[in-house]
XYZ file of N, CA and C in Angstrom:
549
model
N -12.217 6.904 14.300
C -11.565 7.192 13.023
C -12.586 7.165 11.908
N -12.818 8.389 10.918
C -13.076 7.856 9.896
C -13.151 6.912 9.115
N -13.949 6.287 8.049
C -13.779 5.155 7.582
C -12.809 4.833 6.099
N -12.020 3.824 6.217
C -11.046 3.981 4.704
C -11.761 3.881 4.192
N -12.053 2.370 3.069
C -12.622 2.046 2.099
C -13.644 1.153 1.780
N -13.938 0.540 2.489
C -14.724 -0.599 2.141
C -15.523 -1.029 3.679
N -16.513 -1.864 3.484
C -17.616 -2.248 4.347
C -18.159 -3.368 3.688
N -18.048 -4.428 4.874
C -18.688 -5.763 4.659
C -19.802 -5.658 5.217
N -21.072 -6.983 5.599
C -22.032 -7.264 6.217
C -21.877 -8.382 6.434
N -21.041 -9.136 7.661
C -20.582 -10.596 7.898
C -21.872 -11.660 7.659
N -22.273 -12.526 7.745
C -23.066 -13.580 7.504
C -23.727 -13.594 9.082
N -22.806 -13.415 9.800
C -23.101 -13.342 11.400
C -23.442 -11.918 11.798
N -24.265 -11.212 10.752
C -24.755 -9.719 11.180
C -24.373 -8.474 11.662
N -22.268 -8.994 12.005
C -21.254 -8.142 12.033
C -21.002 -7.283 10.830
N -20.631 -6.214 11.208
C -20.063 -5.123 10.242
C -18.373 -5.240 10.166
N -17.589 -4.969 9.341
C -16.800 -5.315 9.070
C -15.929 -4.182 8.238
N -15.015 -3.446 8.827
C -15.193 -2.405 8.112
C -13.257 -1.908 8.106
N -13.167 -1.010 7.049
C -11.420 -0.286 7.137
C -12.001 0.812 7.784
N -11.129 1.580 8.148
C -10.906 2.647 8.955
C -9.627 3.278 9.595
N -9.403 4.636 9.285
C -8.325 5.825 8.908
C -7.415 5.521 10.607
N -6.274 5.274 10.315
C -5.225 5.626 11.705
C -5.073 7.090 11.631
N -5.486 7.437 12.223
C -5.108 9.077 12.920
C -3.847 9.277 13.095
N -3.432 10.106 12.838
C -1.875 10.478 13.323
C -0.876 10.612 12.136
N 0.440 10.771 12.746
C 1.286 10.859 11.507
C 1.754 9.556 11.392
N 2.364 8.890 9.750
C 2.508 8.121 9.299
C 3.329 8.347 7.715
N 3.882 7.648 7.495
C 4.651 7.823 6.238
C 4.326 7.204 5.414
N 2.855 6.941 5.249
C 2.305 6.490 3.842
C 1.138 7.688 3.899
N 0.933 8.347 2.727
C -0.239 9.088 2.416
C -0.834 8.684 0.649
N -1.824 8.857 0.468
C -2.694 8.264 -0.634
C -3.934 8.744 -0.596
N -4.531 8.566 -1.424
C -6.175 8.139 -1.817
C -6.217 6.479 -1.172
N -7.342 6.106 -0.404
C -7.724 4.793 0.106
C -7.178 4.649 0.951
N -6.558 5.845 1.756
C -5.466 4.996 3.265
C -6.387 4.298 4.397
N -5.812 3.732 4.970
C -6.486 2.803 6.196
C -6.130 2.760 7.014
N -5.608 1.415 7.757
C -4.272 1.720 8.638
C -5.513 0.833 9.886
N -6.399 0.541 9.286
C -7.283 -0.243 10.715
C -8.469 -1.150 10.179
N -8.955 -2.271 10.605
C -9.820 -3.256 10.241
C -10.702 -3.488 11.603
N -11.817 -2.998 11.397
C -12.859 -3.098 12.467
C -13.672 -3.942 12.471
N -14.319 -5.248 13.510
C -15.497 -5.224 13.399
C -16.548 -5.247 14.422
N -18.010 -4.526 13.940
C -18.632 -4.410 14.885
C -20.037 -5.648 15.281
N -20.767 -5.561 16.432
C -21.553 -6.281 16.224
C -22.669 -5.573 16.256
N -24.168 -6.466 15.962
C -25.411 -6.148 15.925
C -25.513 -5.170 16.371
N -25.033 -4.713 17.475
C -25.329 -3.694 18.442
C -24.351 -2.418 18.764
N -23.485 -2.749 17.628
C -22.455 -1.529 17.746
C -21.148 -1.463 18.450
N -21.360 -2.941 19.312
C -20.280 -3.062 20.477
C -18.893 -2.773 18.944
N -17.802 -2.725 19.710
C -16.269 -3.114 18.598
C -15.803 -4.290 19.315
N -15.907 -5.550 17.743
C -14.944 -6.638 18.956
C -14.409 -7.128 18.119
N -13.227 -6.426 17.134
C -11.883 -6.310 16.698
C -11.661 -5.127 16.478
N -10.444 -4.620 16.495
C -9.829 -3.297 15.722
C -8.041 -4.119 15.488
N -7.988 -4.331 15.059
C -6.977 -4.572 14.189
C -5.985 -3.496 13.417
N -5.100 -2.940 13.942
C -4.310 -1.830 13.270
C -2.485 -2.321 13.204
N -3.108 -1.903 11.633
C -1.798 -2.227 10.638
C -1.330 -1.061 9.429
N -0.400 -0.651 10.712
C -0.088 1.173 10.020
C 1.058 1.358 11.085
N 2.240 0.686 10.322
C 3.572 0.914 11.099
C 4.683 1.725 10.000
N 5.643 1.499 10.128
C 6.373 2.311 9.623
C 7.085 1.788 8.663
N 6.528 0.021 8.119
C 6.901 -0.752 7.325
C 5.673 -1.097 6.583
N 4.554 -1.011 7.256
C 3.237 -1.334 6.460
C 1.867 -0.624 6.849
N 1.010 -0.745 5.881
C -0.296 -0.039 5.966
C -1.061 0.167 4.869
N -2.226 -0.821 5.290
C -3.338 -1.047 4.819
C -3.884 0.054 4.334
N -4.351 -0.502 2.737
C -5.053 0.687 2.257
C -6.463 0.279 1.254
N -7.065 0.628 1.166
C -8.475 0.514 0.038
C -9.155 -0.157 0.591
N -9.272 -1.848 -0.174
C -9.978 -2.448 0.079
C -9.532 -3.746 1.021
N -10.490 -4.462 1.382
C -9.960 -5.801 2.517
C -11.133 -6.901 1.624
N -11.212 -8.215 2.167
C -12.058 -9.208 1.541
C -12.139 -10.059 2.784
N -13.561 -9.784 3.496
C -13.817 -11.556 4.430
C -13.748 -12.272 3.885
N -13.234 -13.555 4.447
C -13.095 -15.037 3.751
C -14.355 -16.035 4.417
N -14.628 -17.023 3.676
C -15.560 -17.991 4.492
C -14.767 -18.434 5.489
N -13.366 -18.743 5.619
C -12.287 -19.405 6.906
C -12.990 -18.225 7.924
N -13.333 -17.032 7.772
C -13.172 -15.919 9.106
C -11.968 -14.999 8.656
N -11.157 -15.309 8.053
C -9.786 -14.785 7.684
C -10.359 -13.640 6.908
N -9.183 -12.796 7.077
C -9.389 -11.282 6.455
C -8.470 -11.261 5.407
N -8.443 -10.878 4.122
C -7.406 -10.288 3.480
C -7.175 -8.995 3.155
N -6.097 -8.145 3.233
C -5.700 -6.842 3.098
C -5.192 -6.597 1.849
N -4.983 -5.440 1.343
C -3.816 -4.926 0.769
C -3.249 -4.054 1.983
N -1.981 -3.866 1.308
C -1.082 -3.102 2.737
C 0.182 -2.182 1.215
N 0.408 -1.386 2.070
C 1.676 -1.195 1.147
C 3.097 -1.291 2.070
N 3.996 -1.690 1.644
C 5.040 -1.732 1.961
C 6.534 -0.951 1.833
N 7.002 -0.235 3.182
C 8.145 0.807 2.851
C 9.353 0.113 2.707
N 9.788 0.488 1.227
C 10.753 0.318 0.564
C 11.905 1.394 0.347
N 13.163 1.561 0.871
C 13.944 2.718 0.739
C 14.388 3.167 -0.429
N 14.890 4.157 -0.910
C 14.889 4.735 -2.246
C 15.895 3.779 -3.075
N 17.117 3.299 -2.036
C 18.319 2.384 -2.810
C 17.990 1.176 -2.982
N 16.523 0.118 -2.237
C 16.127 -0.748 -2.257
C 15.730 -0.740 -3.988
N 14.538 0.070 -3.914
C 14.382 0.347 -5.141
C 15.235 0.580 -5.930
N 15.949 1.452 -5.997
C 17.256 1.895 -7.269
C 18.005 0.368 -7.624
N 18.457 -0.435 -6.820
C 18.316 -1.932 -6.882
C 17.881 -2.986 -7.231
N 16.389 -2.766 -7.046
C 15.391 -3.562 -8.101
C 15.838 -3.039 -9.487
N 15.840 -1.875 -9.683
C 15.910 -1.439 -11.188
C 14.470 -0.758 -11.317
N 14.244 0.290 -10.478
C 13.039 1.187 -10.376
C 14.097 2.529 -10.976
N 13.168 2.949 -12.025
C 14.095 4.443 -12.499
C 14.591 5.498 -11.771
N 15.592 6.061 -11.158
C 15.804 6.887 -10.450
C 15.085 8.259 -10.474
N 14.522 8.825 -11.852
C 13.682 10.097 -11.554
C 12.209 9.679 -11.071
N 12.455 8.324 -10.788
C 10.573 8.175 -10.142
C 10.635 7.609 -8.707
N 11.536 7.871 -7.812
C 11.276 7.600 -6.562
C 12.045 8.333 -5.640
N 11.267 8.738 -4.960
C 12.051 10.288 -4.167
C 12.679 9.724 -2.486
N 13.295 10.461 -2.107
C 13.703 10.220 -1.091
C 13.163 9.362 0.248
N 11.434 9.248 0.123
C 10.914 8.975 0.927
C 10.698 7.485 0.462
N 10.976 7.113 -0.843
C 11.527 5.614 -0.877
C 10.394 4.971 -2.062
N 9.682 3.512 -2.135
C 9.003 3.179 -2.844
C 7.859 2.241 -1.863
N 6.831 2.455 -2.638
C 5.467 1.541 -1.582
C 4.790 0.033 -3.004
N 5.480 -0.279 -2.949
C 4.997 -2.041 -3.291
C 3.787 -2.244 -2.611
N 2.537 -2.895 -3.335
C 1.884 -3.485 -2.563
C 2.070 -5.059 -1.934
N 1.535 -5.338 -1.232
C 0.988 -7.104 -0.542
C 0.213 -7.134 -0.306
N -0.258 -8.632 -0.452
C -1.879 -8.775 0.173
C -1.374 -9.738 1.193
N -2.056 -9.419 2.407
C -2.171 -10.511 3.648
C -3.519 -10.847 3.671
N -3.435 -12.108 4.534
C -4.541 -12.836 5.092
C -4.330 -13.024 6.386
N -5.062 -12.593 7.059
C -5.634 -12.169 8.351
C -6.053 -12.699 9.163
N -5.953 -13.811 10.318
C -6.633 -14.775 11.486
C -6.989 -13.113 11.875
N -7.575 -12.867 12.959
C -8.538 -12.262 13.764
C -7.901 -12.838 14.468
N -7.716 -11.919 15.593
C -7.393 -12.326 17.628
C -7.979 -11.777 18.389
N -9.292 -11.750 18.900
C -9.899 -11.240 19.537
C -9.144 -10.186 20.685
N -9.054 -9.223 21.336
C -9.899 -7.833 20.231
C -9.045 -7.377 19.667
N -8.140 -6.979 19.385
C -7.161 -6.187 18.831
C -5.849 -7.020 18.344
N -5.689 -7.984 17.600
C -4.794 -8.682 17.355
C -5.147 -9.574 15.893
N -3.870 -9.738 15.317
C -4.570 -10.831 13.988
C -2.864 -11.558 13.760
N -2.931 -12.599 13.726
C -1.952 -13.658 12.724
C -2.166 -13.953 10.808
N -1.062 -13.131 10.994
C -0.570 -13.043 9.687
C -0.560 -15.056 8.799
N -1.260 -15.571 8.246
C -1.189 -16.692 8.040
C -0.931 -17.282 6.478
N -0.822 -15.475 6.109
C -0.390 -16.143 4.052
C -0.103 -14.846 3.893
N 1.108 -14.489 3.378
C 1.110 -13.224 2.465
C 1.682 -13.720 0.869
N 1.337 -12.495 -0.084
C 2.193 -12.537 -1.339
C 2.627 -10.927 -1.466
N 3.709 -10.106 -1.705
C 3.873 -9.236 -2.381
C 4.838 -9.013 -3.814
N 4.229 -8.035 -4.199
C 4.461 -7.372 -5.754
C 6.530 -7.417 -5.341
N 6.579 -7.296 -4.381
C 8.047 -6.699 -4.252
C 8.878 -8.211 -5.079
N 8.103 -9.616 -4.587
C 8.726 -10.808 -5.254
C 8.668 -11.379 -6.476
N 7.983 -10.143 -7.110
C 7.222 -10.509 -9.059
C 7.729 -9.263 -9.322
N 8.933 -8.741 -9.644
C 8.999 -7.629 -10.226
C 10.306 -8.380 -11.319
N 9.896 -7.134 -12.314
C 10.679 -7.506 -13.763
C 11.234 -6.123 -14.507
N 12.394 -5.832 -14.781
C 12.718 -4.519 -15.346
C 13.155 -4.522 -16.766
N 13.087 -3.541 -17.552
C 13.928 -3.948 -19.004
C 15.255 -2.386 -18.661
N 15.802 -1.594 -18.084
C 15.974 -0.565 -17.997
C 17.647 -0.260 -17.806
N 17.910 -1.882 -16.758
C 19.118 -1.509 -16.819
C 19.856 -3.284 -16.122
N 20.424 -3.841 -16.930
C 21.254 -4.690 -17.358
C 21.881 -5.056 -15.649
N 22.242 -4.221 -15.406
C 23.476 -4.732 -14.337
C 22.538 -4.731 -13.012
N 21.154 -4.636 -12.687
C 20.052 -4.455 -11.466
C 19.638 -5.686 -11.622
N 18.737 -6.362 -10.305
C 17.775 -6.902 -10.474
C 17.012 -6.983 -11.318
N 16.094 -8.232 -11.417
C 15.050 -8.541 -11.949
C 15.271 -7.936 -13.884
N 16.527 -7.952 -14.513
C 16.799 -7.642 -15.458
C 15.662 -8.168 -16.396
N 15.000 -8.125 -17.383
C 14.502 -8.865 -18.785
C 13.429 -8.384 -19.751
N 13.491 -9.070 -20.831
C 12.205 -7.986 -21.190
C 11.217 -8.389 -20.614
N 10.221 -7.190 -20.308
C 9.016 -6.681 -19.851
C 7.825 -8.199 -20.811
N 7.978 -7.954 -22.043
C 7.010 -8.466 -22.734
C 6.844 -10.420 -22.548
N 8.253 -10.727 -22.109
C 8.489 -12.404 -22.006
C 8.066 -12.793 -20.698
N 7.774 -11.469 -19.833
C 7.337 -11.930 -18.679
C 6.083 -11.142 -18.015
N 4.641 -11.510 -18.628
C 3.681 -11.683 -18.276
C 3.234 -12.142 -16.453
N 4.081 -13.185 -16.018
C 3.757 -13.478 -14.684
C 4.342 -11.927 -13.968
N 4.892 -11.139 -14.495
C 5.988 -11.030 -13.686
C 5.765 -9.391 -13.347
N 5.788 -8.403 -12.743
C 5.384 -7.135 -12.750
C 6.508 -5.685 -13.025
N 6.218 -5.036 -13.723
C 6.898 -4.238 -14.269
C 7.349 -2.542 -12.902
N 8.975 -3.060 -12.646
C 8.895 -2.222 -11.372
C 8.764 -0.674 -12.294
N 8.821 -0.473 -13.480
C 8.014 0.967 -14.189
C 7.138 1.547 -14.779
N 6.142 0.192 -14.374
C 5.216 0.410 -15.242
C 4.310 1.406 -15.396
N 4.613 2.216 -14.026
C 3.615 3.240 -14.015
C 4.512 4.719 -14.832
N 5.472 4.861 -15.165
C 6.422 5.216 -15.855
C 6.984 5.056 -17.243
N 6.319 4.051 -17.961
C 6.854 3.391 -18.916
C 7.360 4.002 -19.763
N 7.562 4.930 -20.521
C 8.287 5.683 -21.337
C 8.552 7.621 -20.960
N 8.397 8.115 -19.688
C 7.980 9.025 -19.439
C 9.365 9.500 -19.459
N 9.709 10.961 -19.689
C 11.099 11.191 -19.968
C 11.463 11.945 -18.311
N 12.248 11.814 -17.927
C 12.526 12.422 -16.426
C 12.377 13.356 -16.091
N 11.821 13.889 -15.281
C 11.206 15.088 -14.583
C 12.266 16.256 -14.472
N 12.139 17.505 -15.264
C 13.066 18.344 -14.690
C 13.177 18.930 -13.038
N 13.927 19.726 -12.590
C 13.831 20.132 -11.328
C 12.737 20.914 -11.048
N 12.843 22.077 -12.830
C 10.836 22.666 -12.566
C 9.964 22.211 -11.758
N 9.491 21.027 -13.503
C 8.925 20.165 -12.655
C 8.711 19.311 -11.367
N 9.574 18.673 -10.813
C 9.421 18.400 -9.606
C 8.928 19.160 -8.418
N 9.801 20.866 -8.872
C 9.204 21.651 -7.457
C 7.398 21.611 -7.529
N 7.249 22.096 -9.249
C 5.749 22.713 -8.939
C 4.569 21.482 -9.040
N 5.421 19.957 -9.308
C 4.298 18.694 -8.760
C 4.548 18.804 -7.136
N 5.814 19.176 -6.653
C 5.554 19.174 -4.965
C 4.284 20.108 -4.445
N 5.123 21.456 -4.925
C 3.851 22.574 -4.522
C 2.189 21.983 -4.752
N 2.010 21.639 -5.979
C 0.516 20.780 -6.272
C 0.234 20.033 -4.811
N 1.132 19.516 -4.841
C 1.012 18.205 -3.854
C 0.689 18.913 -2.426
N 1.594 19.698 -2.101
C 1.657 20.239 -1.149
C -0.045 21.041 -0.896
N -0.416 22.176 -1.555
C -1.705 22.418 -1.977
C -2.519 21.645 -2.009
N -2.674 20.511 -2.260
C -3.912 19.373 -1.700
C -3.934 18.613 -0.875
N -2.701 18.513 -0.344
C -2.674 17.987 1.468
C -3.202 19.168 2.406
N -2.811 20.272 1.660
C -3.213 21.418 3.227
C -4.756 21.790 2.661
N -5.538 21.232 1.986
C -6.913 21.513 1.532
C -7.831 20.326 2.148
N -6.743 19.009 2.071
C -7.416 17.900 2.689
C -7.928 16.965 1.644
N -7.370 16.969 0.333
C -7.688 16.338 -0.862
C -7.107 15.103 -0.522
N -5.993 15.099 -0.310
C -5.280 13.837 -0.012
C -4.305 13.646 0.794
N -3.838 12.396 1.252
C -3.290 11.656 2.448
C -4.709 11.173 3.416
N -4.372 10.707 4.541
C -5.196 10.513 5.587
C -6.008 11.624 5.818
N -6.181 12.202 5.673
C -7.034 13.753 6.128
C -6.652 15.301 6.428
């Protein structure tokens, strides 16, 4: 596989590296991953670690720990009513649902295996001002700890149907060029 995002140099002269799951998958992005490698001195592979299911998948960057432990980001599939629930705006999440990030921390299981031993995700810090009767109701500004499920949206007025087709077509046009998703 190609490589995702990032590359360590372990202390123990291992390489340490993300790297692209092949195949189809229902997360696409800039930074996808979907695998945590590492190699030794000599090139052998003695982990591959793949975390690219149909609920999660690693993307960008990872962080060795001095424990040995790995930490990820991953994103997480969220269905469109999950979201509409939180109090995520309805013209900003399409059928294929919403991706929250988490970060895990990672035991290693020699070769192909890891224990999950700490997670946190965004999905348990979210805060809305938008609509009263949803989740995570309040203002945005009193809650600093707390993450804004629109923030990437914050005042944007809703997408006509135009629009939507010809951001698909865009979209569509740089997946079949190879700009973005997994490859």
């Amino acid at each position: 596989s190609g490589p995702g995002q990032s590359d360590y140099l372990l202390a123990n002269g291992h390489l340490l590296r993300t790297a692209r799951v092949e195949g189809e998958t229902r997360f696409r992005g800039g930074g996808i991953g979907g695998r945590v490698q590492e190699f030794d001195w000599d090139g052998k592979l003695v982990w591959d670690y793949k975390i690219s299911d149909e609920h999660h998948h690693q993307h960008h960057d990872i962080e060795p720990l001095p424990n040995g432990n790995v930490l990820m980001i991953v994103w997480e599939s969220k269905t469109k009513e999950e979201a509409l629930a939180r109090g995520r705006d309805e013209a900003h999440v399409s059928d294929e649902g919403f991706w929250p990030d988490a970060i895990l921390e990672v035991q290693p299981v020699l070769p192909d295996s890891g224990k999950v031993v700490w997670e946190w995700h965004v999905w348990d810090h979210l805060v809305q001002d938008r609509d009263a009767k949803k989740a995570n109701y309040g203002k945005v500004a009193e809650h600093p700890e707390l993450l804004d499920i629109n923030a990437d949206y914050p005042s944007a007025a809703p997408l006509t149907e135009e629009e939507k087709r010809l951001r698909e077509e865009r979209e569509r046009k740089m997946r079949a060029s190879g700009y973005v998703g997994g490859g």
